Coordinates of C-alpha atoms and ligand atoms in Angstrom, one line a residue:
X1 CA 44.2 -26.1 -246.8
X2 CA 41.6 -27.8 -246.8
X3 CA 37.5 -26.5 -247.2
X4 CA 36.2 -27.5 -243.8
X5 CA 39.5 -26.2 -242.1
X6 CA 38.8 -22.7 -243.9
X7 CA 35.3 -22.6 -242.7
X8 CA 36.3 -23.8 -239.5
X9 CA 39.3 -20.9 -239.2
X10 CA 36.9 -18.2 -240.6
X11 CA 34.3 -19.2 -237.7
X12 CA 37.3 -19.3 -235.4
X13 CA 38.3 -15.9 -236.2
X14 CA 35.1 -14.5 -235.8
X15 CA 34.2 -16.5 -232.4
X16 CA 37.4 -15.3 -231.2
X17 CA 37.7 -11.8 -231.4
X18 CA 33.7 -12.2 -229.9
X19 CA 35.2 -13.6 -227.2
X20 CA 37.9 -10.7 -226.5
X21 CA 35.3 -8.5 -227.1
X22 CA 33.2 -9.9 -224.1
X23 CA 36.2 -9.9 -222.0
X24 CA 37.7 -6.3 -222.8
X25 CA 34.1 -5.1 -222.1
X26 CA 33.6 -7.0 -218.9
X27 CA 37.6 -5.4 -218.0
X28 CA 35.7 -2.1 -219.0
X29 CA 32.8 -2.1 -217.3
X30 CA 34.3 -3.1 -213.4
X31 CA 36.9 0.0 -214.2
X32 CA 33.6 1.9 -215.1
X33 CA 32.0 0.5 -212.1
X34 CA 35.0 0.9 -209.6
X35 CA 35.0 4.5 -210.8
X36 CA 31.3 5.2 -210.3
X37 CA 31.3 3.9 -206.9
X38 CA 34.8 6.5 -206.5
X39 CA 32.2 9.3 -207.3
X40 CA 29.4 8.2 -205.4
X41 CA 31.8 8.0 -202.1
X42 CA 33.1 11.7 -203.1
X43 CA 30.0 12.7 -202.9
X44 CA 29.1 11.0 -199.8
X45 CA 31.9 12.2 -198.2
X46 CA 30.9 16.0 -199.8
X47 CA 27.4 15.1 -197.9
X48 CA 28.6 14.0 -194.9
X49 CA 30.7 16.8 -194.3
X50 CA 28.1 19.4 -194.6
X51 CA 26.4 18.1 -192.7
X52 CA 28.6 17.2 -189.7
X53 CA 29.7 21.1 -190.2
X54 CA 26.0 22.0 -190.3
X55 CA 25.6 20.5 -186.8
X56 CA 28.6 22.2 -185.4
X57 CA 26.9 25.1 -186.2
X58 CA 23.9 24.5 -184.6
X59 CA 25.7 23.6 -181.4
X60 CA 26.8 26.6 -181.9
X61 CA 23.9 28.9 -182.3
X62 CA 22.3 26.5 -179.3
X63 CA 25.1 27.9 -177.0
X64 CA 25.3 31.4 -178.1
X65 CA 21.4 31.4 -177.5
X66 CA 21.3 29.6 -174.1
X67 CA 24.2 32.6 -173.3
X68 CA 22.2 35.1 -174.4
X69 CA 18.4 34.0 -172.8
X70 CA 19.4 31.5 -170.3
X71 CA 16.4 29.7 -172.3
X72 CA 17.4 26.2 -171.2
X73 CA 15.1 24.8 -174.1
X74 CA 18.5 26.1 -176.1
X75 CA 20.4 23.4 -174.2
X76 CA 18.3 20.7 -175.8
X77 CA 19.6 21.2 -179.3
X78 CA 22.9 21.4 -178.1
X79 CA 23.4 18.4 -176.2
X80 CA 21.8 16.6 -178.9
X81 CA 24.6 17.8 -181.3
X82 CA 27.0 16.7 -178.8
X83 CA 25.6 13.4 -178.8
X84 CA 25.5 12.6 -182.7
X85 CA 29.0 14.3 -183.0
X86 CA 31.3 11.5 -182.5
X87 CA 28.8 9.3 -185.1
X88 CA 29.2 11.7 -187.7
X89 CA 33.1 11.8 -187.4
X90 CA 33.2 7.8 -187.2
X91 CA 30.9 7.3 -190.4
X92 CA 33.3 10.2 -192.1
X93 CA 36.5 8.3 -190.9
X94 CA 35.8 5.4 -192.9
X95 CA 35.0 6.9 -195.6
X96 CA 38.0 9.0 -195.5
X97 CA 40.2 5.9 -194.9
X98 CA 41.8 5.8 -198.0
X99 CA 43.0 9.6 -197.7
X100 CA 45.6 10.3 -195.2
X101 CA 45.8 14.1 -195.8
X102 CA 41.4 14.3 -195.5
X103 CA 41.8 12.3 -192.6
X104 CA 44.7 14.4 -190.9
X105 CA 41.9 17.3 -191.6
X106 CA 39.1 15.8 -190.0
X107 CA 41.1 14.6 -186.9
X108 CA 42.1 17.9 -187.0
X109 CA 38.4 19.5 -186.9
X110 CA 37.6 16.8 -184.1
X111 CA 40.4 18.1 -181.9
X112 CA 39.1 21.5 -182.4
X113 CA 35.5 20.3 -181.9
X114 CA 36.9 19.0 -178.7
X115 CA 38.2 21.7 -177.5
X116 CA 35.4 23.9 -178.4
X117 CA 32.9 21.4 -176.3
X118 CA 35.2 21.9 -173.1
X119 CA 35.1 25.8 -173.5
X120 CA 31.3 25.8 -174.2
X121 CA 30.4 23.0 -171.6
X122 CA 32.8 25.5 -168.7
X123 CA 30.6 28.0 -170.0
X124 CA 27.3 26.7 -170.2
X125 CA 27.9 25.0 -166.2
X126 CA 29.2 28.3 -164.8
X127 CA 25.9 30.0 -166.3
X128 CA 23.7 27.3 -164.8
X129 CA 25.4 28.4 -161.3
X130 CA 25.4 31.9 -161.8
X131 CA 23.3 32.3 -159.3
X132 CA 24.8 30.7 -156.0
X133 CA 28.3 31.8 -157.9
X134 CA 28.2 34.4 -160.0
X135 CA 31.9 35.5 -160.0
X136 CA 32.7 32.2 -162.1
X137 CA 30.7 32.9 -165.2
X138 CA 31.6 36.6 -164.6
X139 CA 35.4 35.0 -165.0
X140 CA 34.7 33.2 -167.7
X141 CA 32.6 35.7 -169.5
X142 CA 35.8 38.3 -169.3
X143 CA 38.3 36.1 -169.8
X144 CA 37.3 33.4 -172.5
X145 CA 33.8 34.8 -174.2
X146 CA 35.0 38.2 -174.6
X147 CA 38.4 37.3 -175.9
X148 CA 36.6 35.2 -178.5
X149 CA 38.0 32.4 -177.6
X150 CA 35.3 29.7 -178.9
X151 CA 35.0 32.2 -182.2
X152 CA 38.5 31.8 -182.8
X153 CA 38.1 27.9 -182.9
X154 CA 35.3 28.0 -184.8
X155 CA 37.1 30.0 -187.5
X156 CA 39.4 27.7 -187.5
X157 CA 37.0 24.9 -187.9
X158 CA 35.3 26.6 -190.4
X159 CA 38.6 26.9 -192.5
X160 CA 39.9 23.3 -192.0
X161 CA 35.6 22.2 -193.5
X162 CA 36.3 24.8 -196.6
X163 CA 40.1 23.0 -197.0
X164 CA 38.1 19.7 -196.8
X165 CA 35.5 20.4 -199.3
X166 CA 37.8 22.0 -201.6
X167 CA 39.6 19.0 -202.0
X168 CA 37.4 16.5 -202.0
X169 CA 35.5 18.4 -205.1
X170 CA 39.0 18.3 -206.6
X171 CA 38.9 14.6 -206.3
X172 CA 35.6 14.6 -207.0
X173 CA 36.1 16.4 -210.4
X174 CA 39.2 13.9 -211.0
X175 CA 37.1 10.5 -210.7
X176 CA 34.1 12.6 -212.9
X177 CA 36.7 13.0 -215.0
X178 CA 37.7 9.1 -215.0
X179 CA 34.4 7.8 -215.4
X180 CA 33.5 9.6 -218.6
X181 CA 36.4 8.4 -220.2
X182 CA 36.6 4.5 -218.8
X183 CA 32.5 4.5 -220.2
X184 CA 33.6 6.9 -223.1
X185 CA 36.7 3.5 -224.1
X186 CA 33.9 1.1 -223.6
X187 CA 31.8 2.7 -226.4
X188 CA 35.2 3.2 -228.7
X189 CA 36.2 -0.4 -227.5
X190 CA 33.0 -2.2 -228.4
X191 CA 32.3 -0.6 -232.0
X192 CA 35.8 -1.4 -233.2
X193 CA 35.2 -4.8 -232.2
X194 CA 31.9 -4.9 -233.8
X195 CA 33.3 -3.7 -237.0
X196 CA 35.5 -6.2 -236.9
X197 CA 33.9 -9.1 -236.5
X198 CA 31.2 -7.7 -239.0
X199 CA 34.2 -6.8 -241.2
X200 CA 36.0 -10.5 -241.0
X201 CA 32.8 -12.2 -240.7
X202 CA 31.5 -10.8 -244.6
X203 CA 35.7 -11.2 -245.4
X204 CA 35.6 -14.5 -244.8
X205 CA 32.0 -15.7 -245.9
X206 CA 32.7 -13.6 -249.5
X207 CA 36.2 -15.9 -249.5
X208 CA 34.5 -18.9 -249.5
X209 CA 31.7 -18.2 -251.5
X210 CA 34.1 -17.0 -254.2
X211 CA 36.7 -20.0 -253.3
X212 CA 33.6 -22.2 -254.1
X213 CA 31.4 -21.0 -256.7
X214 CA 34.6 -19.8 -258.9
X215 CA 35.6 -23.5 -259.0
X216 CA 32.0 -25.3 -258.9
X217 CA 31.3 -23.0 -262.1
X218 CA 34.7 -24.4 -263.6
X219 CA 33.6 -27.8 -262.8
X220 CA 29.9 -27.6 -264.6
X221 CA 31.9 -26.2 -267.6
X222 CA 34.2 -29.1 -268.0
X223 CA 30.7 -30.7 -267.6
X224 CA 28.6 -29.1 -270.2
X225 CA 32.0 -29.4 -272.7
X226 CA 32.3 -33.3 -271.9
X227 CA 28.5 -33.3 -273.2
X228 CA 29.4 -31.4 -276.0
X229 CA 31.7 -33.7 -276.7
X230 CA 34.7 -31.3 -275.5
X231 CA 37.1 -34.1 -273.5
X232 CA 38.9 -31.1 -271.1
X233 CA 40.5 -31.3 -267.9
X234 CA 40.0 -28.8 -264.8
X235 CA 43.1 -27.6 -262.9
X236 CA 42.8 -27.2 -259.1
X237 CA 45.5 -27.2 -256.7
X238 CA 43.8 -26.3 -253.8
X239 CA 44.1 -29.6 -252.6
X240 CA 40.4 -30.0 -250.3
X241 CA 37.5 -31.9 -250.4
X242 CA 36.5 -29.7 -254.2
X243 CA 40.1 -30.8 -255.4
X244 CA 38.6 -34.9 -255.1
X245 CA 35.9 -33.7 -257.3
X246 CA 37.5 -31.8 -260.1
X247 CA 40.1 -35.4 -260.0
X248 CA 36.9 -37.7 -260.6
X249 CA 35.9 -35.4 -263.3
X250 CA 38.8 -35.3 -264.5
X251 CA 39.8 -39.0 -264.8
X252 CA 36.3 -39.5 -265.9
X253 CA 36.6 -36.5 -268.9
X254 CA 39.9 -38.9 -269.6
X255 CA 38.4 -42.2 -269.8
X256 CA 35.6 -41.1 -271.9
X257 CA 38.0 -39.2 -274.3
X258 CA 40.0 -42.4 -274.6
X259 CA 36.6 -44.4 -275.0
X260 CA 35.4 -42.1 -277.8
X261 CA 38.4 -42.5 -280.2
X262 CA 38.9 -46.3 -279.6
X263 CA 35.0 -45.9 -280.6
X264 CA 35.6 -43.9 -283.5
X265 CA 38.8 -46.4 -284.4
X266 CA 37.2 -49.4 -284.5
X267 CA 34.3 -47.0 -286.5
X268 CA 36.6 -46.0 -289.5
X269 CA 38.0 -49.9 -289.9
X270 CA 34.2 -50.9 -289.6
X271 CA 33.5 -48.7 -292.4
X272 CA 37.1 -49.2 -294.5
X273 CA 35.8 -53.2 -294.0
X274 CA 32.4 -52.6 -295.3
X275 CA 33.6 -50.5 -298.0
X276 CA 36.1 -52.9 -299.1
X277 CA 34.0 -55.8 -299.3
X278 CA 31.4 -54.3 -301.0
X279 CA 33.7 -53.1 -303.6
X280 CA 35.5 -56.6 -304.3
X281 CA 31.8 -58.3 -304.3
X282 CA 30.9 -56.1 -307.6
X283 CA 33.5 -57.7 -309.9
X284 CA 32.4 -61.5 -309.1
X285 CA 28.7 -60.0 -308.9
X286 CA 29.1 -58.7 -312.6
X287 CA 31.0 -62.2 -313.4
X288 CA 28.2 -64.3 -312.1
X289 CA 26.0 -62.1 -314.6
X290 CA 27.9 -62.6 -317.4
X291 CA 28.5 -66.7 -317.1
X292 CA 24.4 -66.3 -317.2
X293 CA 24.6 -64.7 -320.5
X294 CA 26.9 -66.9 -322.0
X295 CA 25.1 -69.6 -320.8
X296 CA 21.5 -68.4 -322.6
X297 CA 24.1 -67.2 -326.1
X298 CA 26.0 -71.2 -325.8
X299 CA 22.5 -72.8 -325.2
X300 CA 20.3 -70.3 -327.9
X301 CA 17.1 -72.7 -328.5
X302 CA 17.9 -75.6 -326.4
X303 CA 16.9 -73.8 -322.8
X304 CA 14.2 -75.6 -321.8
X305 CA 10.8 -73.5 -320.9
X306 CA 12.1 -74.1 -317.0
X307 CA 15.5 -73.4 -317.4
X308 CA 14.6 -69.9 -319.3
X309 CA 12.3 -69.3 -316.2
X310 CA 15.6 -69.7 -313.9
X311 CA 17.5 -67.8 -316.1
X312 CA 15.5 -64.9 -315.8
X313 CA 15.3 -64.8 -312.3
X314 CA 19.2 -64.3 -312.0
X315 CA 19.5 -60.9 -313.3
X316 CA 17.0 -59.7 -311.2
X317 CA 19.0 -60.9 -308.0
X318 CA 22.2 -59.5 -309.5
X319 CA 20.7 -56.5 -310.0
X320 CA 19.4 -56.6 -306.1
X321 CA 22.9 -57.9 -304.8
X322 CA 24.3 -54.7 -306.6
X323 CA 21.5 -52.5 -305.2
X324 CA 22.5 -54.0 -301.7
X325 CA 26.4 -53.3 -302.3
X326 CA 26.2 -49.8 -303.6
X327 CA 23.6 -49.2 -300.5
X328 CA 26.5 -50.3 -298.7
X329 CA 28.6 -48.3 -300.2
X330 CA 27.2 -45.3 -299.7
X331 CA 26.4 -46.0 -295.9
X332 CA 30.2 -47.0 -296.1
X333 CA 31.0 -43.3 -297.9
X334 CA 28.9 -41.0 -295.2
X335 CA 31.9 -40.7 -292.8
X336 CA 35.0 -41.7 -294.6
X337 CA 34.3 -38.0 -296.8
X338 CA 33.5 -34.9 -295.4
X339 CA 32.2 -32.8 -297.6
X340 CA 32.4 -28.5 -298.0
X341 CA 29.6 -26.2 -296.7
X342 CA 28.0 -24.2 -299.4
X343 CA 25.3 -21.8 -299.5
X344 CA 21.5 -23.9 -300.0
X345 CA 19.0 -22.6 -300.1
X346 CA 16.5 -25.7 -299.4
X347 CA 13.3 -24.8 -300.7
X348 CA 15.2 -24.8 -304.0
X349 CA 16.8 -28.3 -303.2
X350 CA 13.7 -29.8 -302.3
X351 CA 11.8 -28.8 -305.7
X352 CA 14.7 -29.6 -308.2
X353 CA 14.4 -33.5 -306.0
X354 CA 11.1 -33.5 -306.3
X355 CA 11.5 -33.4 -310.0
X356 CA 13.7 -35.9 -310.2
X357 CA 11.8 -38.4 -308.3
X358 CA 8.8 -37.2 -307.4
X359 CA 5.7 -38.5 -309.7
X360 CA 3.7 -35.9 -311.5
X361 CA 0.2 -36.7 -310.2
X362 CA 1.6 -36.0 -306.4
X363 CA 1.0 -32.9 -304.8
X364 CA 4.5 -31.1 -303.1
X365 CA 3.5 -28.5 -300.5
X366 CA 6.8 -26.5 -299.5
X367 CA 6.9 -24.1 -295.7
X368 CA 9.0 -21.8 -294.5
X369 CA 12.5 -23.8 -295.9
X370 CA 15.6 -21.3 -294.8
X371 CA 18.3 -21.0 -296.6
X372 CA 22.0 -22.0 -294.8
X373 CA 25.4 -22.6 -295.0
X374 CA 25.8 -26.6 -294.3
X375 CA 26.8 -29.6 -296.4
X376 CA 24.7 -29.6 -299.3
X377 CA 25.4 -33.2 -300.1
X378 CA 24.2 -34.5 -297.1
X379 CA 21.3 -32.5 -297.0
X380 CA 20.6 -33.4 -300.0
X381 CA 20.8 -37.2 -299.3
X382 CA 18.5 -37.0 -296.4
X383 CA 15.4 -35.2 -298.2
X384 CA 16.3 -37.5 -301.3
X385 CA 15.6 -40.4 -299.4
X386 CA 12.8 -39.3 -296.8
X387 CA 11.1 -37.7 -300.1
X388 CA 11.5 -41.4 -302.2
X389 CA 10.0 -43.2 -299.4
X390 CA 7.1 -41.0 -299.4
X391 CA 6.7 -41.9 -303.4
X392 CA 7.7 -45.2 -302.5
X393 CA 5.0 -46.1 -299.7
X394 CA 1.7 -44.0 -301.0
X395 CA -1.9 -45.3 -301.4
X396 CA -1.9 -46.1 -304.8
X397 CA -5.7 -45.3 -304.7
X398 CA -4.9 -42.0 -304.3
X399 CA -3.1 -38.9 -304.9
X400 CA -0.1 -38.7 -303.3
X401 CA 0.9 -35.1 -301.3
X402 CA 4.1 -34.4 -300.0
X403 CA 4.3 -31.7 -297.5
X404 CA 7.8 -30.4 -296.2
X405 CA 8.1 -27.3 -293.3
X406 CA 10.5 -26.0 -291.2
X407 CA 10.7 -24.4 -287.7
X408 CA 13.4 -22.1 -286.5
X409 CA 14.8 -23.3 -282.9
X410 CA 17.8 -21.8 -281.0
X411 CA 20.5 -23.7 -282.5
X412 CA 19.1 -25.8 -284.8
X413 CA 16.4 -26.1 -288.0
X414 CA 13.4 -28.6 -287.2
X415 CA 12.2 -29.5 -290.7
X416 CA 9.3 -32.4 -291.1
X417 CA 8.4 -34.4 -293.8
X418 CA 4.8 -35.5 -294.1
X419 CA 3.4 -37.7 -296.6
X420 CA -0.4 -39.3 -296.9
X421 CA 1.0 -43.0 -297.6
X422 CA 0.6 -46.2 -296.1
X423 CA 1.7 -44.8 -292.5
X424 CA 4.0 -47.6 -290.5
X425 CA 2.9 -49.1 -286.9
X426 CA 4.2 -48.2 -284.1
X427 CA 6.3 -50.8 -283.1
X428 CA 8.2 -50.8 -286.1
X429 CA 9.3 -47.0 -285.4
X430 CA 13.0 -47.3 -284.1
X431 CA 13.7 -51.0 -286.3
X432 CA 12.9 -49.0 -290.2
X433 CA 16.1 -47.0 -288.9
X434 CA 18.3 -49.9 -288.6
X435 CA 20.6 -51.2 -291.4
X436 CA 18.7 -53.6 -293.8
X437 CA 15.2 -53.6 -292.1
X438 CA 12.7 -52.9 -294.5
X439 CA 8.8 -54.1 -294.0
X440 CA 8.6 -54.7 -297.2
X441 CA 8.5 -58.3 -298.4
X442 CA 12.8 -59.3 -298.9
X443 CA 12.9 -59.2 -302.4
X444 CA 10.5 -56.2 -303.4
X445 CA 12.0 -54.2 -306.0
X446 CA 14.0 -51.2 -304.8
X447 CA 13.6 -51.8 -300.7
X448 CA 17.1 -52.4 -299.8
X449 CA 16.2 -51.2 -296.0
X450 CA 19.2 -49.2 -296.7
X451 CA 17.7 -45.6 -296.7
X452 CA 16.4 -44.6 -293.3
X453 CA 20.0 -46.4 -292.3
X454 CA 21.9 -43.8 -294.3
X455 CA 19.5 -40.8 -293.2
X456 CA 20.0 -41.6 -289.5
X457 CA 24.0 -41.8 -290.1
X458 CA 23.6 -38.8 -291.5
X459 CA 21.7 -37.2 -289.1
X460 CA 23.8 -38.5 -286.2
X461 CA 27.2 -37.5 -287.7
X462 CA 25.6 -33.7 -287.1
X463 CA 24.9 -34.5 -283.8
X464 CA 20.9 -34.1 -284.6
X465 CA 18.0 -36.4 -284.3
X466 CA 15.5 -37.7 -286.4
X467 CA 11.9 -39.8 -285.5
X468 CA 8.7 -40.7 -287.4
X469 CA 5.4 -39.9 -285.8
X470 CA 2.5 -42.3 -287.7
X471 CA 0.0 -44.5 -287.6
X472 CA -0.4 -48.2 -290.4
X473 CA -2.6 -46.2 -292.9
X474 CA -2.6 -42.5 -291.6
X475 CA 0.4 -41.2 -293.4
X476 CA 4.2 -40.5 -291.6
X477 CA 5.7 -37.3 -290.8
X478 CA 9.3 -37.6 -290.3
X479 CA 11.0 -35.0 -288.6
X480 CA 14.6 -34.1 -288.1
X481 CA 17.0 -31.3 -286.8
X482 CA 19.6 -29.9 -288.8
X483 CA 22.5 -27.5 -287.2
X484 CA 21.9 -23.8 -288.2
X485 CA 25.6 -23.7 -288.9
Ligands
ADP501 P1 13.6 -49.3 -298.0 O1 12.7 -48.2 -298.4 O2 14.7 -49.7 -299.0 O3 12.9 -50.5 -297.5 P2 14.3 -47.6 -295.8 O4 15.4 -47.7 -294.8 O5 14.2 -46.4 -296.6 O6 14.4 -48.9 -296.7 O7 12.9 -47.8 -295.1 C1 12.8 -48.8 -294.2 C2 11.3 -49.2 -294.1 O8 10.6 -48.2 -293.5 C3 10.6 -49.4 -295.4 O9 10.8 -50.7 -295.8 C4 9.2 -49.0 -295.1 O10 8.5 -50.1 -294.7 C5 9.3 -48.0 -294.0 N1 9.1 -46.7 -294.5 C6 10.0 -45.8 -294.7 N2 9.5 -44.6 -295.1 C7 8.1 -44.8 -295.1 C8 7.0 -43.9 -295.4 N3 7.1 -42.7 -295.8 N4 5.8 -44.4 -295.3 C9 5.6 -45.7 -294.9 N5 6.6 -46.6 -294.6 C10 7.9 -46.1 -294.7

């Protein structure tokens, strides 16, 4: 699949169960809502009822006290009750809509109520006339307020409210009971989802992080190899936009591998030429020499004074044609052998060449010079011909002094070669590296322009670099890593 569609699913995921989240919660909440309003009508209804029983009562004790006084202020209270009654049973009929059996109870207490208001209202008229007809109340009084007959209803009244109340705390209790748990799910509801989104979110985002780094890290591998020289390939399947990548880098690790030994073909028959021909040129080379000498042997004391003075000048250009060739030959030699590593210890190597080729009268200062495991040959070759030149190119009006250091660096040796000779200018820094440049006039005795060529083959074939820091007539320190290894 492919990166962007992975990113894309993971954000997906997350933005989805975010969404079901919201909408299980908003589901939650209206049940919590619906349930809260359920309670606040029980309770209203619990309110309502006291109260409308409260003012039955107080009619009541209104008409018992008129009875008793004849206090007409009594009446007052009473008639009010009367008037609010049927308001109070309305506002508790509609709240008791949905509940047949409440209702059935409060018609119930109505009808009572009713019934009580006709017996109180015969009552409280035949008292108001007691006086123009007494004989009524006295009937009244005997027959109906003796035999309890308004007590009776109010007991029963008073029973129906308690059955009322009784349930409607039991359904009060029930929806209580509800609304902790639909708010109780909300809370369990919205941490599972916010685990999981956390969960899936840091799920997904370590995927991909891993997905990615794991093969970028591969990638700058095959990278740092192919600088190393190290022609690998990277395997990735994964088939995304990383995949395209890893193919370039691929292909391009390929063509450079191909590149590389179709370079270090043409190289080896570069060098295989140059060795040849420089081999086959020293037989005619020698042959040329010895026609001269039969020449002068044939000729004895005829050679005229001119012809002696041409004569002469022929061995000396053999002998720099033959300097040339074997130049070549060694330059020709560097890569077709490979030599054996071998213990050196190069503060050694560097005095036993000195006193080979350095002059007595020069000073040879020696620093820090390790002692490794590497191609002693080579080596060898290097300082032999960094150490000649510094004979080669001195002031002759002074005292030469050859100073040769070293510094330890991570992987490599950085030794430097400094010298208080002529010094070379600047612009002729990188060309003295070059095969056959010398600044030296063409046919100066032992400048072949060879050296520094052989040096920086040398150098290169280690994978190392070499430059030359001077100044014309300041002296040249040439410095060069070597691998510690
Ligand atoms: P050659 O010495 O045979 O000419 P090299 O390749 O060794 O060839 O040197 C190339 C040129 O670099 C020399 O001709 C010389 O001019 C210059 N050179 C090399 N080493 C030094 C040095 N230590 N001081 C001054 N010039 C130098």
């Amino acid at each position: 699949m492919r990166l962007a569609a992975q990113i894309f699913l993971g954000f997906s995921v997350v933005i989805g169960i975010s969404i079901t989240d919201s909408y299980v919660n908003y589901n939650l909440s209206e049940k919590v809502n619906k349930n809260t309003e359920y309670v606040a009508r029980s309770e209203t209804i619990i309110r309502n009822s006291s109260r409308l029983h409260r003012s039955i009562i107080e009619m009541q004790s209104a008409f018992r006290g008129y009875l008793l006084t004849s206090d007409t202020t009594f009446l007052g209270a009473y008639f009010e009750g009367s008037e609010i009654m049927p308001q109070l049973f309305n506002e508790q009929r509609v709240l008791l809509r949905n509940s047949p059996s409440q209702l059935k109870r409060l018609d119930k207490i109505a009808a009572l109520h009713q019934s009580w208001i006709g017996y109180s209202d015969q009552l409280i008229n035949a008292k108001r006339g007691v006086a123009t007809n007494p004989s009524v109340y006295q009937d009244l009084f005997e027959n109906k307020l003796r035999k309890q007959v308004g007590k009776k209803i109010n007991d029963q009244i008073s029973l129906i409210f308690k059955d009322l109340d009784k349930s409607e705390y039991r359904v009060r209790a029930v929806r209580r009971d509800a609304l902790n748990q639909s708010v109780e799910r909300t809370r369990r509801f919205s941490l599972i989802f916010l685990l999981l989104t956390v969960v899936i979110g840091i799920v997904s985002t370590l995927y991909i992080v891993r997905l990615i780094t794991k093969r970028i890290a591969s990638m700058v591998n095959l990278a740092d190899n192919i600088s190393k020289g190290e022609f690998a390939i990277v395997k990735d399947d994964k088939n995304d936009e990383l995949t395209s990548l890893s193919i370039s880098l691929n292909s391009m690790s390929e063509t450079l591998n191909k590149n590389i030994k179709e370079l270090e073909k043409r190289n080896k028959e570069l060098n295989q030429f140059a060795y040849v021909v420089s081999h086959d040129l020293k037989a005619p080379i020698r042959g040329i020499y010895n026609v001269t000498q039969w020449i002068e042997e044939d000729l004895g004391g005829e050679v005229s004074p001119q012809m002696r003075k041409y004569l002469n000048i022929i061995p000396d250009r053999i002998k720099r044609m033959e300097d040339l060739i074997h130049g070549l030959l060694d330059y020709a030699r560097i890569s077709r052998e490979k030599p054996l590593k071998e213990r050196v210890d190069v503060d050694k190597l560097v005095r036993d060449i000195a006193e080979l080729i350095v002059p007595e009268n020069f000073e040879v200062q020696t620093m820090n010079l390790p002692v490794l495991s590497t191609e002693k040959i080579r080596l060898e070759q290097v300082f032999s011909n960094l150490m000649s030149n510094a004979v080669k190119y001195s002031k002759p009006e002074q005292n030469g002094k050859i100073s040769i250091s070293c510094i330890e660096l991570d992987d490599f040796y950085q030794f430097s070669i400094a010298d208080n000779g002529i010094g070379i200018e600047p612009q002729f820094h990188s060309k003295i590296f070059e095969i056959f440049q010398t600044l030296r006039e063409k046919h100066a005795k032992e400048s072949t322009g060879i050296g520094l060529a052989i040096v920086k083959k040398i150098i290169d074939d280690q994978h190392c670099t070499i430059n030359v820091h001077s100044e014309l007539g300041e002296g040249s320190v040439f410095t060069f890593t070597w691998p510690k290894f």
